[in-house]
XYZ file of C-alpha atoms in Angstrom:
434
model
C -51.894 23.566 40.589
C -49.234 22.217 42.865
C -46.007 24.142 42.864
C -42.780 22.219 42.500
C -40.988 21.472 44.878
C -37.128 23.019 45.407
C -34.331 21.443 45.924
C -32.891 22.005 49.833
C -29.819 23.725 49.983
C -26.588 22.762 51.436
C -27.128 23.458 55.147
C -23.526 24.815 56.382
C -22.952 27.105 59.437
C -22.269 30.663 58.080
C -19.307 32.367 59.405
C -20.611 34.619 61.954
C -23.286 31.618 63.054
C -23.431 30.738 67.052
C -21.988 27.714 65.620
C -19.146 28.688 63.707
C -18.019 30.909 66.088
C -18.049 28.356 68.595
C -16.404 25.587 66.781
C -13.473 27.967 65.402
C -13.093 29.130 69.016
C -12.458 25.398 70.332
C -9.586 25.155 67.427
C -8.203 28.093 69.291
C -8.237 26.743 72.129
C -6.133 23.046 70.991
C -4.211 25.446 68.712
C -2.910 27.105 72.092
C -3.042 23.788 73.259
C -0.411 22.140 71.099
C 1.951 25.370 71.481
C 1.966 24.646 75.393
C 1.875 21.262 74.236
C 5.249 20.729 72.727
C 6.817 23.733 74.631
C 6.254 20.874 77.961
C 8.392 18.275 75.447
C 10.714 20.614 74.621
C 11.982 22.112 77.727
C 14.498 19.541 78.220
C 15.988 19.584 75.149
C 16.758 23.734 76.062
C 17.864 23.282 79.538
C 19.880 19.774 78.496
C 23.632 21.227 79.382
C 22.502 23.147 82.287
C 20.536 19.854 84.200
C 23.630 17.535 82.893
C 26.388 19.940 85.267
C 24.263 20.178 88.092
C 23.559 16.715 88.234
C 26.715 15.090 86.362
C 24.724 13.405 84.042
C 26.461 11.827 80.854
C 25.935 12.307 77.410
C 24.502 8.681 77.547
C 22.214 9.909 80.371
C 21.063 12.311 79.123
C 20.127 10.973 75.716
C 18.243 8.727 77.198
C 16.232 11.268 78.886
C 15.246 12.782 76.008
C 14.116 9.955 74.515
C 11.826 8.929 77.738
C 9.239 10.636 76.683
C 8.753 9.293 73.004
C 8.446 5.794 73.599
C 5.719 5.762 76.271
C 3.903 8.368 73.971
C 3.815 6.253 70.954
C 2.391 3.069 73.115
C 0.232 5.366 74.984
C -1.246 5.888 71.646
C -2.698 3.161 71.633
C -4.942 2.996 74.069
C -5.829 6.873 74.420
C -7.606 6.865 71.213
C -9.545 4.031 72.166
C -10.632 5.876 75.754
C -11.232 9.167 73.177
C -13.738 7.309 71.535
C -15.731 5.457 74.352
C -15.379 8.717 77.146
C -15.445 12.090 74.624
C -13.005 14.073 73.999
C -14.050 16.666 76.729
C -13.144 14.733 79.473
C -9.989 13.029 78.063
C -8.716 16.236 76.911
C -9.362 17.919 80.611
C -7.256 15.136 81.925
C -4.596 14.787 79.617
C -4.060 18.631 80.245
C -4.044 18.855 84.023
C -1.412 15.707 84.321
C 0.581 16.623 81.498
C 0.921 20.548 83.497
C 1.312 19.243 86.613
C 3.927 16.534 85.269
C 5.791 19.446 83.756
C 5.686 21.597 87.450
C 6.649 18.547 89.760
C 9.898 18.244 87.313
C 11.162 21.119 88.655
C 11.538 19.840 91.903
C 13.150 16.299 91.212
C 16.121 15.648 92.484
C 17.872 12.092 90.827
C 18.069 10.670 87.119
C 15.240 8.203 88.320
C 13.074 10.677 89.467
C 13.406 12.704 86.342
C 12.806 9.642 84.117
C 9.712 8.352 85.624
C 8.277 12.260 85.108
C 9.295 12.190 81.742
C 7.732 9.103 80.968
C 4.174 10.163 82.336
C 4.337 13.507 80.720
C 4.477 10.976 77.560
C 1.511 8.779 78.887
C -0.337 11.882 79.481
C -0.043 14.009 76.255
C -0.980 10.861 74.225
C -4.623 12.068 73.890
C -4.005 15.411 72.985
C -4.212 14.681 68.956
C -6.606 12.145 69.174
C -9.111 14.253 70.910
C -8.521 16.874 68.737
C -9.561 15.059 65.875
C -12.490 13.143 67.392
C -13.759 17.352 67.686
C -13.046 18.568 64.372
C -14.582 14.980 62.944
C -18.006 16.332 64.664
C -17.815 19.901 64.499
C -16.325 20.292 60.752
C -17.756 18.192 57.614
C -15.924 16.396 55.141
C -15.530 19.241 52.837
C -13.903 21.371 55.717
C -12.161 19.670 58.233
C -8.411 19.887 56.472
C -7.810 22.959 57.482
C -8.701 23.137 61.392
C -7.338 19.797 61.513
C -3.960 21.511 60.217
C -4.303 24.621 62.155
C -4.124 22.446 65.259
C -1.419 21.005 64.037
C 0.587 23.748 63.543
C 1.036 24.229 66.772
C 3.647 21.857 66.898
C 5.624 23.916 64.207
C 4.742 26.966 66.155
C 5.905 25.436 68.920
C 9.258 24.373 67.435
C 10.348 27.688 66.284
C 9.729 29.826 69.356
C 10.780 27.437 71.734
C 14.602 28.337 71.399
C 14.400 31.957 72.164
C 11.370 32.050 74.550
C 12.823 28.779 76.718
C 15.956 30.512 76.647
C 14.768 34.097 78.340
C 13.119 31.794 80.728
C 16.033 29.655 81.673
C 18.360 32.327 82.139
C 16.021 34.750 84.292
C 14.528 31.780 86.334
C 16.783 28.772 85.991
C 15.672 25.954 84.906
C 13.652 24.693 87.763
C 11.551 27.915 87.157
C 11.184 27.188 83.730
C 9.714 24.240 84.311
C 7.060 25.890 86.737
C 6.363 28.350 84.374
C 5.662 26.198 81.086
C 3.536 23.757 83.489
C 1.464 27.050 84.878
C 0.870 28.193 81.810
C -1.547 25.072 81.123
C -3.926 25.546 83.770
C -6.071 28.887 82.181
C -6.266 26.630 78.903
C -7.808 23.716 81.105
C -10.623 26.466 83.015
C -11.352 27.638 79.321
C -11.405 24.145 77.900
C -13.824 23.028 81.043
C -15.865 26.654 80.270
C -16.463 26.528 76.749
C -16.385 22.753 75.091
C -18.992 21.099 74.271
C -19.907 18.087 72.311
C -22.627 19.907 69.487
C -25.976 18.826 69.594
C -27.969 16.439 67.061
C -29.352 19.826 65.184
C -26.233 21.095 64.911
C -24.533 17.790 63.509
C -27.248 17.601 61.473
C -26.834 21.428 59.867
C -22.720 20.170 60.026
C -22.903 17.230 58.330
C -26.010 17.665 56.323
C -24.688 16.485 52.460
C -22.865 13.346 54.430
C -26.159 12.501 55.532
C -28.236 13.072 52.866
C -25.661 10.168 50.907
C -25.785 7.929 53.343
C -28.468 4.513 53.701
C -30.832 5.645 56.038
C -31.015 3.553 58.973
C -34.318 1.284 59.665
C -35.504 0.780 63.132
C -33.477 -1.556 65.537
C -30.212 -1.404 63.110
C -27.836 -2.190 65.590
C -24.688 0.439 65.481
C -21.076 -0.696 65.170
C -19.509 -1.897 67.980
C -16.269 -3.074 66.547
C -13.276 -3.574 68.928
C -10.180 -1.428 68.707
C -8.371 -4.157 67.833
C -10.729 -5.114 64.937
C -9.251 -2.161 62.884
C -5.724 -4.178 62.877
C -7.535 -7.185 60.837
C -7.526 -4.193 57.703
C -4.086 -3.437 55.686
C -4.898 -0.070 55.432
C -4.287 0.274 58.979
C -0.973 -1.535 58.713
C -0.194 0.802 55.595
C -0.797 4.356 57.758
C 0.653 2.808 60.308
C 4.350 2.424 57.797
C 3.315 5.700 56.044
C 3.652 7.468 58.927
C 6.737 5.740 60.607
C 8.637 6.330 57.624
C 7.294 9.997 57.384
C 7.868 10.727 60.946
C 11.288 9.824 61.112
C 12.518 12.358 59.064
C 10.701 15.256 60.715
C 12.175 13.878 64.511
C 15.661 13.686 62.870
C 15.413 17.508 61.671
C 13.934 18.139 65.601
C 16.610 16.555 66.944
C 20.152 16.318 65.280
C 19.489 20.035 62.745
C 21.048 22.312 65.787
C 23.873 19.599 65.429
C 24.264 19.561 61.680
C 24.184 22.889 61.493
C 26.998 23.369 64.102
C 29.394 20.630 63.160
C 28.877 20.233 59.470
C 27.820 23.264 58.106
C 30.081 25.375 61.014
C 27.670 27.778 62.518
C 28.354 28.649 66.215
C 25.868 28.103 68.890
C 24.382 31.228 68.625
C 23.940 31.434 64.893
C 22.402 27.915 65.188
C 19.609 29.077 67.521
C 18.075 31.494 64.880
C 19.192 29.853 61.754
C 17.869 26.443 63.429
C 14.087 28.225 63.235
C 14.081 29.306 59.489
C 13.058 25.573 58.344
C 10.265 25.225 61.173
C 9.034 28.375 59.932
C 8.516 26.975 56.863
C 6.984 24.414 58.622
C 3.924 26.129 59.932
C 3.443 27.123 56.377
C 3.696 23.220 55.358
C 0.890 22.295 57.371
C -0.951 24.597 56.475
C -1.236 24.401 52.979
C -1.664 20.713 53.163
C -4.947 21.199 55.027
C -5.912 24.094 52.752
C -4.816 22.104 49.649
C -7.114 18.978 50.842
C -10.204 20.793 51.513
C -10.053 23.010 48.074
C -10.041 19.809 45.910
C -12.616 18.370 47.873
C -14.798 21.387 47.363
C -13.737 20.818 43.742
C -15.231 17.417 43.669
C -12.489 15.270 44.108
C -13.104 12.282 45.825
C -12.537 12.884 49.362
C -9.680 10.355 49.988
C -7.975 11.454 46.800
C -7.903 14.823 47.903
C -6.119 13.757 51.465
C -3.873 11.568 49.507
C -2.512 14.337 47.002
C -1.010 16.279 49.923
C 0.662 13.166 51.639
C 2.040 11.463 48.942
C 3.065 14.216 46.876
C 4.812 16.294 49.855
C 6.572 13.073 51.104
C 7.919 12.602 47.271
C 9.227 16.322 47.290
C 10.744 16.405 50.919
C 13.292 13.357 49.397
C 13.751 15.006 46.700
C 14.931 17.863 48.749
C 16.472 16.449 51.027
C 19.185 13.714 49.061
C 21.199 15.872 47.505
C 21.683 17.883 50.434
C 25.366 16.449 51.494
C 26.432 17.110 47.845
C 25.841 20.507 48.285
C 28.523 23.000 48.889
C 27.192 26.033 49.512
C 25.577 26.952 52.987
C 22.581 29.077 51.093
C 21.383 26.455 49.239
C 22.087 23.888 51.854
C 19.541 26.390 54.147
C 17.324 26.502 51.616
C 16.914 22.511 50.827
C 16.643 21.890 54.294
C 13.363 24.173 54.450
C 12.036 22.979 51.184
C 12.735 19.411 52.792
C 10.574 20.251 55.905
C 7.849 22.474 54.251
C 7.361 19.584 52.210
C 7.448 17.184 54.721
C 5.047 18.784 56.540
C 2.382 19.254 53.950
C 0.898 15.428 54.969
C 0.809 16.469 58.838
C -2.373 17.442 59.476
C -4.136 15.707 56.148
C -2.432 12.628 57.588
C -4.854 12.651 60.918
C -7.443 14.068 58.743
C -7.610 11.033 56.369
C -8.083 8.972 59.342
C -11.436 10.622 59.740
C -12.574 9.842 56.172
C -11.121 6.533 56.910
C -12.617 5.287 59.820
C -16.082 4.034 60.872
C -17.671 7.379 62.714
C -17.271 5.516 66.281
C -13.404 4.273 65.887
C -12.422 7.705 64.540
C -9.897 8.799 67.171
C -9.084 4.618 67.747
C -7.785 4.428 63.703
C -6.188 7.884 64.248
C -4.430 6.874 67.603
C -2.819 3.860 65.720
C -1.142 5.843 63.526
C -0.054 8.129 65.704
C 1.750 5.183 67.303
C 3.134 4.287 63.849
C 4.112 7.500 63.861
C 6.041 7.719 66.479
C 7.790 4.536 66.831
C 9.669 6.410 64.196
C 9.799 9.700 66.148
C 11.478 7.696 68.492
C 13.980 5.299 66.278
C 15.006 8.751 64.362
C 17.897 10.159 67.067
C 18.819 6.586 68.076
C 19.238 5.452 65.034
C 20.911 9.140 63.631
C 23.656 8.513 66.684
C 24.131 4.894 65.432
C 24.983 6.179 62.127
C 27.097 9.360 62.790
C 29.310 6.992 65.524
C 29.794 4.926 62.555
C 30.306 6.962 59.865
C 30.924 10.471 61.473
C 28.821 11.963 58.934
C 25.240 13.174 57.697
C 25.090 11.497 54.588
C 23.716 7.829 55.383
C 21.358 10.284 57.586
C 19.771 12.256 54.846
C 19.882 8.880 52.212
C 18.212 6.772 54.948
C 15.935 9.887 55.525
C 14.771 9.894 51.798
C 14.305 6.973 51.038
C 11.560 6.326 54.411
C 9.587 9.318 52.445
C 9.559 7.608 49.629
C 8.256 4.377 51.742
C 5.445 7.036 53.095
C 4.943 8.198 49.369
C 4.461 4.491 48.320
C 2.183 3.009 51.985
C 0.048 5.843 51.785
C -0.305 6.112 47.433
C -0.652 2.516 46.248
C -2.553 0.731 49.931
C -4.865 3.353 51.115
C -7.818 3.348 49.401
C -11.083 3.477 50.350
C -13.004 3.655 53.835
C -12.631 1.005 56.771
C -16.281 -0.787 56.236
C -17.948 -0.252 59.818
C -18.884 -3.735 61.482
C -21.659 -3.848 63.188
């Protein structure tokens, strides 16, 4: 008598598998990554008064050099997705590294406002693959069911990032001046790149195939000669979803670049904290932060696990983060007392950082499998187009009004416009063409 036959189990790596050790090692890696990351933006934005005496730049100057790098990043965008998805992410990573470091060293030894500018501007050009690679790796190392979390663990690097780069920037500014500051944030990229170059690599078929077994086991198998996709990057523009993330995440963005940039100014002239109160209080929301992105990714992957459709379960953490963050943050120039003012302004970013890293992992679940970092790219560009509006158009606003409150409004309402792109016009996968 024939036995019957058993159903296969879910093949997933266990935790102390070659290959989960492996692939939780690479997030390491981009998690130290982003740190150095936006420690390379950031270093202006410490040493801003010190480089504006020696050189006698303006105010006017000098806020336009801060805002050199953000435009070329968000059009970089564009295209470094695009090269993520045709090259790998091994080699566009390697690069992106070694030009953003040694864009970040030869800084230190500029010596006009053109100079400086033009360095700024490729540091942009050259960090623009960072995120995109780093999702085109945990798309092929992570399944569905798991890639929220390393997807926000890389992204919390960012918040990381943002909260120690005060008081670390600070030590090194005033022990090495800023010239050596500069160096030493550059150096410190080059024993992530050997490490990157030593241990990366792309997995093999047996392992994508013990990754990614369920996905594969739902999809059509494919008969001999099917031609793969080969859509064009720009064929993902003929979808509105793409044009939806794209809004979603302008309007989302803008709100988290206005807390980067104008908070240590809020907190100084409206809420009357001197400049070295503002330096520690300044951290408490990015703290909260790291915790945001976190439990977005976390949050994502549970109700996935849970059997809610995958998209859903991306969607939940987006939409109903953006909702709370403008909740938080409206009534915040109504508010009186500093305490609660503190503590809206961290429920504001925790909240608005819930959708970070579900926001590039939805456009894994949303894309065909070979424009994965191209569809995540374009957003990113979205993204930052508002990045980049947010201090311009904050100064606008406070020249005319002399006063956060059109800030915050303007602020809440965009998350709301995130809430609604991403809710109501993001539905259902980008149909591969082949």
């Amino acid at each position: 008598m024939k036995e019957p036959t058993s159903t296969p189990k879910t093949l997933t790596p266990t935790p102390h598998s070659p290959v989960s050790r492996l692939r939780w090692g690479i997030i390491i890696i981009l998690l130290t990554a982003a740190v150095v990351n936006y420690l390379d933006r950031a270093n202006l934005s410490i040493a801003n008064t010190t480089i504006a005496k020696e050189f006698g730049f303006s105010s006017t100057q000098m806020g336009m050099l801060l805002s050199a790098f953000l435009w070329p990043y968000a059009l970089a965008n564009l295209p470094a997705g695009w090269l993520v998805d045709k090259l790998g992410p091994k080699k566009m990573f390697s690069w992106a590294l070694a030009l953003w470091s040694g864009f970040t060293v030869l800084a230190a030894f500029v010596n006009s406002y053109s100079m400086f500018y033009g360095l700024r501007m490729l540091l942009g050009i050259s960090e623009s693959p960072f995120f995109t690679s780093g999702i085109k790796i945990t798309h092929r190392w992570f399944s569905d069911k798991e890639r929220g979390l390393p997807t926000a663990i890389i992204n919390t690097g960012s918040q990381i990032a943002n909260a120690i780069a005060p008081p670390i920037l600070t030590v090194l500014l005033l022990t090495l001046g800023w010239r050596g500051m500069f160096i030493a944030i550059g150096l410190a990229g080059i024993p992530l790149l050997l490490a990157w170059i030593k241990f990366y690599r792309d997995p093999t078929a047996r392992e994508e195939a013990l990754i990614h077994a369920d996905a594969m086991r739902a999809q059509r198998p494919a008969s001999a000669g099917e031609p793969l996709s080969n859509a064009s990057w720009g064929s993902l523009f003929r979808h509105k979803t793409t044009w939806f993330m794209i809004i979603g995440n302008f309007s989302i963005m803008f709100t988290i670049w206005v807390y980067l940039t104008w908070l240590p100014s809020y907190l100084e002239n409206s809420l009357g904290f001197s400049l070295k109160q503002t330096g520690w209080i300044a951290s408490i929301p990015f703290f909260a932060g790291i915790l945001g992105v976190l439990c977005g990714g976390a949050i994502s992957d549970r109700m996935i696990r849970n059997g809610i459709n995958t998209i859903t379960a991306r969607k939940i953490p987006i939409v109903g983060g953006a909702a709370l963050a403008a909740c938080f943050v409206a009534p915040i120039p109504f508010v009186d007392n500093t305490t609660l003012c503190i503590a809206l302004l961290s429920l504001g970013y925790f909240c608005s950082q819930l959708p970070s890293g579900v926001i590039w992992t939805l456009a894994t679940d949303i894309a065909p499998k070979e424009q994965v970092a191209s569809l995540g790219s374009i957003q990113n560009f979205g993204g930052f187009l508002g990045a980049a509006s947010a201090p311009i158009v904050t100064g606008i606003i406070l020249d005319a009004t002399g006063a956060f409150t059109n800030v915050f409004f303007l602020g809440a309402g965009l998350l709301l416009t995130g809430a609604f792109s991403y809710g109501l016009f993001v539905k259902k996968p980008i149909a591969a063409r082949a």
